[in-house]
mmCIF file of C-alpha atoms in Angstrom:
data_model
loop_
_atom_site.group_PDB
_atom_site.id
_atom_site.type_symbol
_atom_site.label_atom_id
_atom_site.label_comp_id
_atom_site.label_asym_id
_atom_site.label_seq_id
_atom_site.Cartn_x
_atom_site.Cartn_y
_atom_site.Cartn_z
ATOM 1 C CA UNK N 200 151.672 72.242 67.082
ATOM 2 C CA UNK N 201 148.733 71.315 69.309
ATOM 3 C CA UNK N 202 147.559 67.861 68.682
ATOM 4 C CA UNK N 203 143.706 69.162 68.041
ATOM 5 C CA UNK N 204 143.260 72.592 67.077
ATOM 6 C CA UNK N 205 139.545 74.230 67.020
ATOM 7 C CA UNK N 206 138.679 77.871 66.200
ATOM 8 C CA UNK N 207 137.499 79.124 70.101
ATOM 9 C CA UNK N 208 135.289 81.512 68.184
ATOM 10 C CA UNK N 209 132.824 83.272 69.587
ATOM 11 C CA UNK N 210 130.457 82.427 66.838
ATOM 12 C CA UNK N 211 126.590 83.902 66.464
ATOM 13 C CA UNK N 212 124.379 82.485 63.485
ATOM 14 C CA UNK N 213 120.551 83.361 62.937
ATOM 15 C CA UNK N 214 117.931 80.771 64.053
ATOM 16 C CA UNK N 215 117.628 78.750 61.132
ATOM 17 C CA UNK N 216 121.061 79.110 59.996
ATOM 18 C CA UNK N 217 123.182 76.062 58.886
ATOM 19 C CA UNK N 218 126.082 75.963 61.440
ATOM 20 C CA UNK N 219 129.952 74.611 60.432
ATOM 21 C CA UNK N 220 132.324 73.441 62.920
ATOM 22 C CA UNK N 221 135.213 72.135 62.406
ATOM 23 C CA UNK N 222 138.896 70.828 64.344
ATOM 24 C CA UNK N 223 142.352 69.554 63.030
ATOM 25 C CA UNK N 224 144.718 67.232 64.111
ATOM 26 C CA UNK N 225 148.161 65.831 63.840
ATOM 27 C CA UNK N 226 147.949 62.588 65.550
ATOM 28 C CA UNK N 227 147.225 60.280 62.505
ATOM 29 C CA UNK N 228 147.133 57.474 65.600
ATOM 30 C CA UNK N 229 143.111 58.646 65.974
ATOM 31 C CA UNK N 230 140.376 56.714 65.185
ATOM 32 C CA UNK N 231 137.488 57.368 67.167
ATOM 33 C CA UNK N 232 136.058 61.045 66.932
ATOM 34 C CA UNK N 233 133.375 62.390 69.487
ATOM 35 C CA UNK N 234 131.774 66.198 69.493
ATOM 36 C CA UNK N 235 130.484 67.273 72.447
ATOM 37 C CA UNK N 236 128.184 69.840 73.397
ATOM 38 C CA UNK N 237 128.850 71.527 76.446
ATOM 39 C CA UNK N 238 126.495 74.330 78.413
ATOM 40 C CA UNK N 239 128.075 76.446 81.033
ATOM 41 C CA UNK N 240 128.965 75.112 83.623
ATOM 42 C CA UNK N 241 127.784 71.033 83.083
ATOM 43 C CA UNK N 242 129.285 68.579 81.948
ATOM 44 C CA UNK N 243 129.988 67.917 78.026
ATOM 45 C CA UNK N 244 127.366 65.759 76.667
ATOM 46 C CA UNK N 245 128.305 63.286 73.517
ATOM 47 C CA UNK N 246 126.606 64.344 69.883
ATOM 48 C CA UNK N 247 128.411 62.253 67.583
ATOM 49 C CA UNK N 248 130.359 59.764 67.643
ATOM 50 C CA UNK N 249 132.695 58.316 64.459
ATOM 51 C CA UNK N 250 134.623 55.733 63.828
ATOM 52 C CA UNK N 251 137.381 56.273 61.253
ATOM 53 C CA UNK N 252 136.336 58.413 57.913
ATOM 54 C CA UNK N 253 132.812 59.301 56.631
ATOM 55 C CA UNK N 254 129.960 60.430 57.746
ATOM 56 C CA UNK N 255 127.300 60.178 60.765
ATOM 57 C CA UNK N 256 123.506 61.910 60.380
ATOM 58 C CA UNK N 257 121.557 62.719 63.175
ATOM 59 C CA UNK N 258 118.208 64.103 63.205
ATOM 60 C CA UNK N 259 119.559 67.677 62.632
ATOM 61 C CA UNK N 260 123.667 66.834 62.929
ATOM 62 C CA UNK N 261 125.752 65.559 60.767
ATOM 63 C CA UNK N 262 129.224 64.633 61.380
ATOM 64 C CA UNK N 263 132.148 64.390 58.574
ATOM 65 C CA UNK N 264 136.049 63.017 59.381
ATOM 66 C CA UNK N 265 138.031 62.938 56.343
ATOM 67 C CA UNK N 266 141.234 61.154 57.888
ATOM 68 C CA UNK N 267 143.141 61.971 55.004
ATOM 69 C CA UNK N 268 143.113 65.405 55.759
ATOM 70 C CA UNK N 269 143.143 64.828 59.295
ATOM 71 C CA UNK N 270 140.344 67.245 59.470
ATOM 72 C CA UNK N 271 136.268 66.500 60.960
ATOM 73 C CA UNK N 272 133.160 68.700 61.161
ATOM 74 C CA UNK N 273 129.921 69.158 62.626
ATOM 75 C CA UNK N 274 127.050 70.342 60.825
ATOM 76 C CA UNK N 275 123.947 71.653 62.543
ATOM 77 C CA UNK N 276 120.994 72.313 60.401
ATOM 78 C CA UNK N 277 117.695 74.371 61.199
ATOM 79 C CA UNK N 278 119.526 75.864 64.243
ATOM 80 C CA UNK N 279 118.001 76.608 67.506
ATOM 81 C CA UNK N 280 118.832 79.229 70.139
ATOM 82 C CA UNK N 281 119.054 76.155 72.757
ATOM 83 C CA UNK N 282 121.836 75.008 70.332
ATOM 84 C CA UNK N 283 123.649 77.516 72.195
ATOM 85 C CA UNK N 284 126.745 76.112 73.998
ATOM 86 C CA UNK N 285 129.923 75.170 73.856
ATOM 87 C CA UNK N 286 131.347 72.679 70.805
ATOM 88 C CA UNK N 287 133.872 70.501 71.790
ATOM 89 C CA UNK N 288 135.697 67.620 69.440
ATOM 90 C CA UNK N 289 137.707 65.082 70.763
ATOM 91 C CA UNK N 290 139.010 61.986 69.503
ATOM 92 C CA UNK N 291 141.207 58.893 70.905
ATOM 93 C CA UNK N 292 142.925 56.041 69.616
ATOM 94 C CA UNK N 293 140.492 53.885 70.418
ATOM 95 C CA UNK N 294 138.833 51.657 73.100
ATOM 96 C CA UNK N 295 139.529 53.323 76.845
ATOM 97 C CA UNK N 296 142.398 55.458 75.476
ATOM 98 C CA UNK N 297 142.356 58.942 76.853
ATOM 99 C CA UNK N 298 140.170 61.430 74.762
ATOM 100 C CA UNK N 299 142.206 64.747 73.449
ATOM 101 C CA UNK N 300 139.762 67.568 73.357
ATOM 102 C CA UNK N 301 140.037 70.686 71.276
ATOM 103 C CA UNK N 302 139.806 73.791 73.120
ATOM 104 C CA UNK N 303 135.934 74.369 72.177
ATOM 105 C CA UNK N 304 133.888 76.937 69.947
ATOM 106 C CA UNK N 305 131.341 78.811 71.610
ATOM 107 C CA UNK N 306 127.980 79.158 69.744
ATOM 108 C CA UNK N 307 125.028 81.352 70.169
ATOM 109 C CA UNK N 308 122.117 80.884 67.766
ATOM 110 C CA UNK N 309 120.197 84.545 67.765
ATOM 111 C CA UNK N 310 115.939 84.004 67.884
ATOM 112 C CA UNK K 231 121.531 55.752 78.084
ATOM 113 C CA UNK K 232 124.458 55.716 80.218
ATOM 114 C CA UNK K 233 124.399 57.874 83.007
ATOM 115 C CA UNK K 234 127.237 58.655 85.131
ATOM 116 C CA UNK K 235 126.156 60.909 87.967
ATOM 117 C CA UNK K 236 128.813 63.192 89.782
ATOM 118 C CA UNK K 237 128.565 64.776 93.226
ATOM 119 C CA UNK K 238 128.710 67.439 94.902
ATOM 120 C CA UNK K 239 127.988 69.755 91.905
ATOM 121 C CA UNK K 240 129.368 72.509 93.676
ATOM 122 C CA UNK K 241 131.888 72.607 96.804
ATOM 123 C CA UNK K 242 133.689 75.571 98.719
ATOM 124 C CA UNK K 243 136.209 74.384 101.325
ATOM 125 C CA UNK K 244 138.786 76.366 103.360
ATOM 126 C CA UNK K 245 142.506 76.536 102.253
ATOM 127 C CA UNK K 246 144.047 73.684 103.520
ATOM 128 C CA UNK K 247 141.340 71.246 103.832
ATOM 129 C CA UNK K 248 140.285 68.950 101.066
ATOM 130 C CA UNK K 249 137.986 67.554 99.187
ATOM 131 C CA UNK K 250 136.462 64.295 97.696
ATOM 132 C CA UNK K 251 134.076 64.320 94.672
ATOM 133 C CA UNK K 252 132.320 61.203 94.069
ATOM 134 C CA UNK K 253 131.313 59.358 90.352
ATOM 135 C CA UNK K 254 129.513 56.505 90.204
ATOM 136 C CA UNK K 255 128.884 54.770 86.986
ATOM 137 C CA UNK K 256 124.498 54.058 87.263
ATOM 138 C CA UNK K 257 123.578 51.757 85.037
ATOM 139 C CA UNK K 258 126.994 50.156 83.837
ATOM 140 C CA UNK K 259 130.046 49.127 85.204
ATOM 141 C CA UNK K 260 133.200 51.255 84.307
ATOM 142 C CA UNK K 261 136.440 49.430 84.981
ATOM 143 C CA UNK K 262 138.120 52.693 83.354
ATOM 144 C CA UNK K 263 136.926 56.423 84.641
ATOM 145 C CA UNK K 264 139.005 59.492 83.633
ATOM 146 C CA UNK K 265 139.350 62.584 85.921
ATOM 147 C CA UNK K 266 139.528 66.104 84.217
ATOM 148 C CA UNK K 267 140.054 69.504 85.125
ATOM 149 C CA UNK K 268 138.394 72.717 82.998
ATOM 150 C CA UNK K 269 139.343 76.123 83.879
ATOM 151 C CA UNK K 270 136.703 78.886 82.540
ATOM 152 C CA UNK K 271 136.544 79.030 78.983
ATOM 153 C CA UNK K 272 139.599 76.691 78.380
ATOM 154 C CA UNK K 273 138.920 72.793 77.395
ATOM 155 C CA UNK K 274 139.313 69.696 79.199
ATOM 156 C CA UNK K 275 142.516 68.563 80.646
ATOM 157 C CA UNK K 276 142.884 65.095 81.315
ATOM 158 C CA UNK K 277 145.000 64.694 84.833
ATOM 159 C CA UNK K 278 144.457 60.963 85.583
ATOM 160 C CA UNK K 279 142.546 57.651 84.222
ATOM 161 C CA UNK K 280 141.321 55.716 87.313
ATOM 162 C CA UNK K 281 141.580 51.864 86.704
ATOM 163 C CA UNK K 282 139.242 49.566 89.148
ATOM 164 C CA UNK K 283 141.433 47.744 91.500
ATOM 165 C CA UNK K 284 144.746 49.306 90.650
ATOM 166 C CA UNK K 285 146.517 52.479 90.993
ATOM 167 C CA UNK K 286 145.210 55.239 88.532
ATOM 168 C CA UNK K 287 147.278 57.042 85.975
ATOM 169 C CA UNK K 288 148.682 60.598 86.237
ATOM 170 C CA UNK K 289 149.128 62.748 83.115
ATOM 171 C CA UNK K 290 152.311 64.766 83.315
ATOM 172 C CA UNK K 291 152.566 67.648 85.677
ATOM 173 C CA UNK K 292 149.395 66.195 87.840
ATOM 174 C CA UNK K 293 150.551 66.104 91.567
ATOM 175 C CA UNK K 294 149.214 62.128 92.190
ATOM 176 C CA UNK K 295 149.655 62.907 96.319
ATOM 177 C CA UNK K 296 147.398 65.911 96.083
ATOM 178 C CA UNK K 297 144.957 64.524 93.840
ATOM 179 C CA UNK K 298 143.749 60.768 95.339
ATOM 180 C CA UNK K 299 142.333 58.606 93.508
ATOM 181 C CA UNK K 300 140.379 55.684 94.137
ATOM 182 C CA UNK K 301 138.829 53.551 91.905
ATOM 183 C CA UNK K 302 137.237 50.683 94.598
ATOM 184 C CA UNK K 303 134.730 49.178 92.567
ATOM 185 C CA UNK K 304 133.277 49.022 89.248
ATOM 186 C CA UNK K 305 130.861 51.410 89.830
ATOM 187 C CA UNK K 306 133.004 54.229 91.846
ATOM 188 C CA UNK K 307 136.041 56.566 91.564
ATOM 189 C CA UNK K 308 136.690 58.944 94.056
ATOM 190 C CA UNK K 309 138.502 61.779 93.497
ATOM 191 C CA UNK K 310 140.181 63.857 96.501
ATOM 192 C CA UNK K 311 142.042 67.447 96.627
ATOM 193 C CA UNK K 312 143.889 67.187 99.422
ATOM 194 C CA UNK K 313 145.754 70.479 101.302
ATOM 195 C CA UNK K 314 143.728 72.300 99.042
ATOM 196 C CA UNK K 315 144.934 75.773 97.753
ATOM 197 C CA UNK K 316 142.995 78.783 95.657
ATOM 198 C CA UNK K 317 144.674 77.544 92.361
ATOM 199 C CA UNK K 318 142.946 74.315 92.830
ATOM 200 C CA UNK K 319 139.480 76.450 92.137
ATOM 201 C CA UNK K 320 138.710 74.531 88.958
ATOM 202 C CA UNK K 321 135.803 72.468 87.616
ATOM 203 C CA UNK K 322 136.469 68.788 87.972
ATOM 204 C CA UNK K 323 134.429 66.606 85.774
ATOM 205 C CA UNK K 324 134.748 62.507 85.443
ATOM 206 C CA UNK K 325 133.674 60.276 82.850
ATOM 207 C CA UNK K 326 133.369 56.870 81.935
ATOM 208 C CA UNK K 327 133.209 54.475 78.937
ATOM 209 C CA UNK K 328 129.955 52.200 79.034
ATOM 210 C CA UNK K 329 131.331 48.656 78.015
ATOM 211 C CA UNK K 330 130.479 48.041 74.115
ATOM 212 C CA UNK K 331 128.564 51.759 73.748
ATOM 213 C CA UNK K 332 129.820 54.598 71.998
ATOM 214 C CA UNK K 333 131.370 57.343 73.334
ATOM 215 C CA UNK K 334 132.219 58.001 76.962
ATOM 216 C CA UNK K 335 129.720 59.103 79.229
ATOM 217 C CA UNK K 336 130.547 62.295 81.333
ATOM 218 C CA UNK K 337 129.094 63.717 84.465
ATOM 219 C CA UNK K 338 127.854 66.883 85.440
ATOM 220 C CA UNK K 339 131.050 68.480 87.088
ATOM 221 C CA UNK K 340 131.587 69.671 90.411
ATOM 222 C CA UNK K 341 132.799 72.945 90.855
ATOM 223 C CA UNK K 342 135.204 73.505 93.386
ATOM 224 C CA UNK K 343 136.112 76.975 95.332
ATOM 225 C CA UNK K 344 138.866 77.313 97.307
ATOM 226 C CA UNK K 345 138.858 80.565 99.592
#
């Protein structure tokens, strides 16, 4: 079992569509939990960032870790076709520990 | 914000030469930076975490005397491919934790192309 797991997708919403993203993990050593967004070929740029459970809003994100579960999301609301990118969540065990990324879910937002 | 700013963005070299990519840490100091590796449409793999002043740290499998690193000052890590082959086509990306802020702070990549 991979320490995060995240659907790859490809997944296409509407503009205006609520979007749901989501990753797993096994290491219940996590505590920090990032999402990134990532367009081709830059580098990822930080959304969200969470420490331990609950929730984090953001203008039009919202991010959700339910440690229990060992399960987080990202919501995007009112989405945009430049919302279009890559998704990645990653999460360490705090302070300059290495970040473990999920493997990314591509999004495209249709005008 | 923190800004970490990553260069060159895009290098092709010869088989056999190598390589250094440069990230410097602009408005912070970043005793930790962390070198990745992302091959197209796979995720981030961590292959080292470069420690100011001290020898950086190789994730398993990571070749440490191909892949130099040096870590000089607070504000620079250097990353070099040395004797470098096709399957070392990749893009490289650093990033760096800004002190007390959230997150870590990545650059922009650097694309390497090894013909």
């Amino acid at each position: 079992q991979k320490e995060v797991e995240q659907d790859p997708g490809p997944l296409s919403v509407p503009e205006g569509a609520i979007v749901s993203l989501n990753c797993t993990y096994s290491n219940s050593a996590f505590q920090y939990f990032m999402w990134y967004r990532q367009y081709s070929r830059k580098g990822p740029e930080l959304l969200m960032y969470t420490y331990s459970s609950g929730n984090k809003e953001d203008g039009r994100f919202t991010a959700q870790v339910d440690k229990s579960s060992k399960y987080i999301s990202l919501f995007i609301r009112d989405s945009q076709p430049s919302d279009s990118a890559t998704y990645l969540c990653a999460m360490s065990q705090g302070g300059n520990y290495k970040l473990t990324f999920g493997k990314g879910t591509l999004l495209t937002v249709n005008p | 914000g923190a800004v970490v700013s990553q260069h060159p963005s895009w290098v092709i070299c010869k088989s056999g030469t190598s390589v250094k990519i440069e990230c410097r840490s602009l408005d912070f100091q970043a005793t930790t930076m962390f070198w990745y590796r992302q091959f197209p449409k796979q995720s981030l793999m961590l292959m080292a975490t470069s420690n100011e002043g001290s020898k950086a740290t190789y994730e398993q499998g990571v070749e440490k005397d191909k892949f130099l690193i040096n870590h000089a000052s607070l504000t620079l890590s250097t990353l070099t491919v040395t004797s470098a082959h096709p399957e070392d086509s990749s893009f490289y990306i650093c990033s760096a934790r800004a002190g007390d802020r959230d997150g870590y702070t990545f650059g922009s990549g650097t694309r390497l192309t090894v013909v």
